[in-house]
JSON list of C-alpha atoms in Angstrom, two decimals:
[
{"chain": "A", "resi": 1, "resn": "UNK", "atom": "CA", "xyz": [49.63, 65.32, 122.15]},
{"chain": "A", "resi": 2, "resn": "UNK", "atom": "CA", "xyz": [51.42, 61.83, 122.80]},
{"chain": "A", "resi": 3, "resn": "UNK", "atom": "CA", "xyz": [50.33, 58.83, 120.81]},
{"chain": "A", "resi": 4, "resn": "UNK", "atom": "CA", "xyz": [51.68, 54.93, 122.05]},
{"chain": "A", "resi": 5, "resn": "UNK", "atom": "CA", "xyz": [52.00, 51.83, 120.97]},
{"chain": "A", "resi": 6, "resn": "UNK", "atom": "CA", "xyz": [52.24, 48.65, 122.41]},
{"chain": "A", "resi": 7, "resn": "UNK", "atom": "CA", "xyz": [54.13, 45.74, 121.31]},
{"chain": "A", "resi": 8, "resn": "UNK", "atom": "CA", "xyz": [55.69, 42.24, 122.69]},
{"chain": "A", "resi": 9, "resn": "UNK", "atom": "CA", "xyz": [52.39, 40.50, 124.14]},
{"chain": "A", "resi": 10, "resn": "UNK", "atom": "CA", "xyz": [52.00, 36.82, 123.00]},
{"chain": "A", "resi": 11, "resn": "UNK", "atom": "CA", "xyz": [51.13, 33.60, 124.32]},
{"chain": "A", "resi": 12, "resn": "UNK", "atom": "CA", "xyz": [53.72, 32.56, 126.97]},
{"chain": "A", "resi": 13, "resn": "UNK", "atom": "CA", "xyz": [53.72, 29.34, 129.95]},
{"chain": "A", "resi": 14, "resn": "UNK", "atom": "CA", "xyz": [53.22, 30.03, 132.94]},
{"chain": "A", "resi": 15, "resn": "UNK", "atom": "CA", "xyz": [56.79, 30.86, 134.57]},
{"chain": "A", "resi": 16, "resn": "UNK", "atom": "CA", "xyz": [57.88, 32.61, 131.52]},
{"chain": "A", "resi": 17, "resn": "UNK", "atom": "CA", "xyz": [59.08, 35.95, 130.64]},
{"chain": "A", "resi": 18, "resn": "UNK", "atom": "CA", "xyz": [57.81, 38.91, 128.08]},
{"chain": "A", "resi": 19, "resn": "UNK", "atom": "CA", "xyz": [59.00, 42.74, 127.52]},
{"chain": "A", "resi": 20, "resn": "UNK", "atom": "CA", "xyz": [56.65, 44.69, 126.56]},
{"chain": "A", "resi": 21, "resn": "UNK", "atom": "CA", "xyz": [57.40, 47.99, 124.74]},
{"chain": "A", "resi": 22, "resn": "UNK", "atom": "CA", "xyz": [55.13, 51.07, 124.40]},
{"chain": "A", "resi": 23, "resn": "UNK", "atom": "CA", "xyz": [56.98, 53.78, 121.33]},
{"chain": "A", "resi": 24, "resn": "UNK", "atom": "CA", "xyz": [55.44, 57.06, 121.73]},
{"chain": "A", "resi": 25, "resn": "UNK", "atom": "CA", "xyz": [55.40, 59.55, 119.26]},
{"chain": "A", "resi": 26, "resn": "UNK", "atom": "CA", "xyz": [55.88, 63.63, 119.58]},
{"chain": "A", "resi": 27, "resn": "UNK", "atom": "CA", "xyz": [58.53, 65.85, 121.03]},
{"chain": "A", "resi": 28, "resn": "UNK", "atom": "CA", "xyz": [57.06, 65.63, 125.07]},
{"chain": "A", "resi": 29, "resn": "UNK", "atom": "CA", "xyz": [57.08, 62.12, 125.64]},
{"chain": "A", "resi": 30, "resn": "UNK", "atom": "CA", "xyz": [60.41, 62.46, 127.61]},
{"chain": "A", "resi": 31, "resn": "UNK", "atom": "CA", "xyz": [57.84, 64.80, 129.72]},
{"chain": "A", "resi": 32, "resn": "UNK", "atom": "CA", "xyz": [55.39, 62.80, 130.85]},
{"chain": "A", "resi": 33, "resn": "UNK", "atom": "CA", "xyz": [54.97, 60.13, 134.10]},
{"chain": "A", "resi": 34, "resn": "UNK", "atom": "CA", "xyz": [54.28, 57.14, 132.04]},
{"chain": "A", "resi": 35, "resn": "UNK", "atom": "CA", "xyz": [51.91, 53.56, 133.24]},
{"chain": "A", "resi": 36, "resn": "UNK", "atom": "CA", "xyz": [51.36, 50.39, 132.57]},
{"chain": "A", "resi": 37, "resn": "UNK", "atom": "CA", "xyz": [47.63, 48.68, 133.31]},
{"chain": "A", "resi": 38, "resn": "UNK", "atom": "CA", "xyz": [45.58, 45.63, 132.44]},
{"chain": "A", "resi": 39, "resn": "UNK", "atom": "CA", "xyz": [42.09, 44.56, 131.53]},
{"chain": "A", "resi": 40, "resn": "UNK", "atom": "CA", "xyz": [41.48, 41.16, 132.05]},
{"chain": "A", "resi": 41, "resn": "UNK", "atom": "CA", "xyz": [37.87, 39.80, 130.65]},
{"chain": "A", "resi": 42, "resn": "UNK", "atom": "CA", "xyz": [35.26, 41.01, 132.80]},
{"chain": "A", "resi": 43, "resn": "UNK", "atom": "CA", "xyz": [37.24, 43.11, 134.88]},
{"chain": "A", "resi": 44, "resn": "UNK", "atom": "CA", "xyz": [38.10, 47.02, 135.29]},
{"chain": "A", "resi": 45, "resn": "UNK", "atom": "CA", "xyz": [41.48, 48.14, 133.71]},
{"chain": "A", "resi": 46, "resn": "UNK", "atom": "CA", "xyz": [44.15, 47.83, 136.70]},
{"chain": "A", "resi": 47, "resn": "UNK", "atom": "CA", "xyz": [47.13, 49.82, 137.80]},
{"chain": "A", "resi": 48, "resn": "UNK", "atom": "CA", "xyz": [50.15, 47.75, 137.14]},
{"chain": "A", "resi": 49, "resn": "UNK", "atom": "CA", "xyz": [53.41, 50.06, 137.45]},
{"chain": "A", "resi": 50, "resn": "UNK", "atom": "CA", "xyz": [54.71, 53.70, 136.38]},
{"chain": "A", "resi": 51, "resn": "UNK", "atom": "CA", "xyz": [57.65, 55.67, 135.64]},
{"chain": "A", "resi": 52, "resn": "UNK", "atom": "CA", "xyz": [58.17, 59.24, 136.28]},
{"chain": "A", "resi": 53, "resn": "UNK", "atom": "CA", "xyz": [59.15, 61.14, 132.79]},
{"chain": "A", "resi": 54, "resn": "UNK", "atom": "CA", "xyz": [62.87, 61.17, 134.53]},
{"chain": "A", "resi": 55, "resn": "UNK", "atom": "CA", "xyz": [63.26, 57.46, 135.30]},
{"chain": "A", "resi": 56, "resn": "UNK", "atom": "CA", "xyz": [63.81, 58.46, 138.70]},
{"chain": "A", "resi": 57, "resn": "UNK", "atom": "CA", "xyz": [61.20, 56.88, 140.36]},
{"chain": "A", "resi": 58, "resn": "UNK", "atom": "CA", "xyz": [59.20, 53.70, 139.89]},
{"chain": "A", "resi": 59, "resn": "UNK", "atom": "CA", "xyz": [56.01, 52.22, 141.81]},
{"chain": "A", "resi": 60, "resn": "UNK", "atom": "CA", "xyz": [54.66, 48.58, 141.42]},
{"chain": "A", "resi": 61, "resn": "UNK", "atom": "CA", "xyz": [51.02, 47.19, 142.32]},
{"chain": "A", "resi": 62, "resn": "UNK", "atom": "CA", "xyz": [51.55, 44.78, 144.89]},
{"chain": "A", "resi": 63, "resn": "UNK", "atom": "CA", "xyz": [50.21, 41.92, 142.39]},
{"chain": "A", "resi": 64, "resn": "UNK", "atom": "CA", "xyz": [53.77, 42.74, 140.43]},
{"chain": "A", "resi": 65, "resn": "UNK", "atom": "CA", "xyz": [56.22, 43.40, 142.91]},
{"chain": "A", "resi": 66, "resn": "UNK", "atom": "CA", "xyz": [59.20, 41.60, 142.43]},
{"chain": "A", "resi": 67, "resn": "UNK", "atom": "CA", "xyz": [58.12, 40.32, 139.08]},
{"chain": "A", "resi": 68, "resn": "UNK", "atom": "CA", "xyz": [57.81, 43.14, 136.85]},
{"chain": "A", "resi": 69, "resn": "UNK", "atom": "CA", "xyz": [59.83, 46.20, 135.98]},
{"chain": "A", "resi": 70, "resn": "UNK", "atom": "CA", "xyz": [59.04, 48.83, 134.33]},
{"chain": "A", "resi": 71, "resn": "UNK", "atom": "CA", "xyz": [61.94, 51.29, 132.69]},
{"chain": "A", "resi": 72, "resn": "UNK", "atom": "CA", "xyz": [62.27, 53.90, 130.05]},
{"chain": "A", "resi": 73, "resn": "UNK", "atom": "CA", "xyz": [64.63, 55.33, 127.33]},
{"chain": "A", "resi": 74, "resn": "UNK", "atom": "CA", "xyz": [63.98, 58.66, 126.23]},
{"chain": "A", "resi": 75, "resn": "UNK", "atom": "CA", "xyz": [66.11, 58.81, 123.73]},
{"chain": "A", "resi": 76, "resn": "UNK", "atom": "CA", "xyz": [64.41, 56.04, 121.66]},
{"chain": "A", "resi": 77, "resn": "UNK", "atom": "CA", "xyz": [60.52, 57.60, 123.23]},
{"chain": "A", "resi": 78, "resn": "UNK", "atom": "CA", "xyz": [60.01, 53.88, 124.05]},
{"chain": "A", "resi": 79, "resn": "UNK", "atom": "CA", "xyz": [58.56, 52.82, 127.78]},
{"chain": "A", "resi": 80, "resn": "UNK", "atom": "CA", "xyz": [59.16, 48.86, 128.77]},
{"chain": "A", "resi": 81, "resn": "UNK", "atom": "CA", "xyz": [57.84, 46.23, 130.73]},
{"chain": "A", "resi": 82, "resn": "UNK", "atom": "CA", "xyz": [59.78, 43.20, 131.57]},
{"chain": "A", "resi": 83, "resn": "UNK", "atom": "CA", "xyz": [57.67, 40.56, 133.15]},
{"chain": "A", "resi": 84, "resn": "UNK", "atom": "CA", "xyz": [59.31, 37.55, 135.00]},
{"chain": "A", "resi": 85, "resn": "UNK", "atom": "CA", "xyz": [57.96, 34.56, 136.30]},
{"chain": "A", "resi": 86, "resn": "UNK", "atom": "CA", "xyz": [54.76, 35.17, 134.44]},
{"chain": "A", "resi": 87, "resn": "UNK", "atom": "CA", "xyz": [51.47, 33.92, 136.14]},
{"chain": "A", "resi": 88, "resn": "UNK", "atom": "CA", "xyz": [47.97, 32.97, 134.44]},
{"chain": "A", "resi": 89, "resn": "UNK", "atom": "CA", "xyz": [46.20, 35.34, 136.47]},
{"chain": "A", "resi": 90, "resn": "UNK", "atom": "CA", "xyz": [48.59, 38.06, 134.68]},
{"chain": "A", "resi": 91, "resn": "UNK", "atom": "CA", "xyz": [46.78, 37.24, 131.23]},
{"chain": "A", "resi": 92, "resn": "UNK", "atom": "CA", "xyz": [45.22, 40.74, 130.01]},
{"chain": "A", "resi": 93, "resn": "UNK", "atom": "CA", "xyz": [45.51, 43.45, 127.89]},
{"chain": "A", "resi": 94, "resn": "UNK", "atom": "CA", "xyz": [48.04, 45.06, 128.95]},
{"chain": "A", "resi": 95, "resn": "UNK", "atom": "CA", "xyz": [48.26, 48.97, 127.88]},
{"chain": "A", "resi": 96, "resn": "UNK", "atom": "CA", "xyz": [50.57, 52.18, 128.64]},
{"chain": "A", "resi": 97, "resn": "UNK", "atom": "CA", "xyz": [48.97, 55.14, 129.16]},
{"chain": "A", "resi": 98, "resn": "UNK", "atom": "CA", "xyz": [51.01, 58.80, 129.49]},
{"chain": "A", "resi": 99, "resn": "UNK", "atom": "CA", "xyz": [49.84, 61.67, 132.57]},
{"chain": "A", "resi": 100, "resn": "UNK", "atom": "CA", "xyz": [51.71, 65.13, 133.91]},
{"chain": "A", "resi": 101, "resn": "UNK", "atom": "CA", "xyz": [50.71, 63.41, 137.23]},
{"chain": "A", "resi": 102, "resn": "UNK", "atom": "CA", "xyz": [52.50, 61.23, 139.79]},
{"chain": "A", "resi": 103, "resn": "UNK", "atom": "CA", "xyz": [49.09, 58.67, 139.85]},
{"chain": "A", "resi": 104, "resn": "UNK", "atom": "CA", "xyz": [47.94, 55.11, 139.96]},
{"chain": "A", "resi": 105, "resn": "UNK", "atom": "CA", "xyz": [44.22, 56.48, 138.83]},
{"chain": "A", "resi": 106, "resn": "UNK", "atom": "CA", "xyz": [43.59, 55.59, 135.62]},
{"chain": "A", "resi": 107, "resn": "UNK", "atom": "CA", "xyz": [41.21, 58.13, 135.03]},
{"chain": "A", "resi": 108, "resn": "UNK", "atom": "CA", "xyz": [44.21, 60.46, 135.47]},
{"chain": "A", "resi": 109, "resn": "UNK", "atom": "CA", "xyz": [46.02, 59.26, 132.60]},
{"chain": "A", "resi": 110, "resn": "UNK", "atom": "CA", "xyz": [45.48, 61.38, 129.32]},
{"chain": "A", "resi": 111, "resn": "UNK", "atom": "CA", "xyz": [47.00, 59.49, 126.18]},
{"chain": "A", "resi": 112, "resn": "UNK", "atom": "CA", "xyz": [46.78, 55.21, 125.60]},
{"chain": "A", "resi": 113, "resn": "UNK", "atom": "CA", "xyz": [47.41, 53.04, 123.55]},
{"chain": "A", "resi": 114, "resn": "UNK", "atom": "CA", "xyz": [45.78, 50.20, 121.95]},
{"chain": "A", "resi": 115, "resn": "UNK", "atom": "CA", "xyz": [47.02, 47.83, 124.01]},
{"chain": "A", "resi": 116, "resn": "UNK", "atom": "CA", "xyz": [48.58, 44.27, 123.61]},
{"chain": "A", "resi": 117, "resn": "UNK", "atom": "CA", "xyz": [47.47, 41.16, 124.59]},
{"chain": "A", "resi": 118, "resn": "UNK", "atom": "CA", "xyz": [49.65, 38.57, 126.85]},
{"chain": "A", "resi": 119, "resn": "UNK", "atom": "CA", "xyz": [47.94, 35.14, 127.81]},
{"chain": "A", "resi": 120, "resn": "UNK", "atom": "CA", "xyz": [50.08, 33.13, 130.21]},
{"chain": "A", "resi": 121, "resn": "UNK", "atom": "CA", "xyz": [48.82, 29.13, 130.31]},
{"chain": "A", "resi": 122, "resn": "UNK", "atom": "CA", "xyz": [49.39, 26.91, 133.27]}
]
């Protein structure tokens, strides 16, 4: 049993930067592939990056790429996401999620959190 929670959203410009964190809780969260998504209003919760439980290995939606990064520290049960050069169309709530899979399908993904909002104006 994992339980996360997000934190660093906020109201940002358009161009801006924001780290989000996600602090899990329990023993295995240095075991699990962690993700990051977003819901923006009237849309389905999206894929935006993930981590495998190692650090080893990252993977980006192509919407992201270049933009975002995603890291952990296992030490501290904490999973990030830095976001550069922050968009409107990234406004969302944005929400990890932890899965013993290598996936992008959210349905795949066992624990979440609450989520955080960001909001980028132009």
């Amino acid at each position: 049993q994992v339980q996360l929670v997000e934190s660093g959203g906020g109201l940002v410009q358009a161009g801006d930067s924001l780290r989000l964190s996600c602090a899990g809780s329990g023993r295995t969260f240095s075991s699990y592939n962690m993700g990051w998504f977003r819901q923006a209003p009237g849309k389905e919760r999206e894929f935006v990056a993930r981590i495998l439980w190692s650090g080893s290995n990252t993977y980006y939606a192509d919407s992201v790429k270049g933009r975002f990064t995603i890291s952990r520290d296992n030490a501290e049960n904490t999973v990030f996401l830095q976001m550069n050069s922050l968009k409107p169309e990234d406004t969302a709530v944005y929400y990890c999620a932890a899965t013993n899979r290598i996936t992008t399908i959210r349905s795949l993904y066992d624990y979440w959190g609450q989520g955080t909002q960001v909001t980028v104006s132009s």
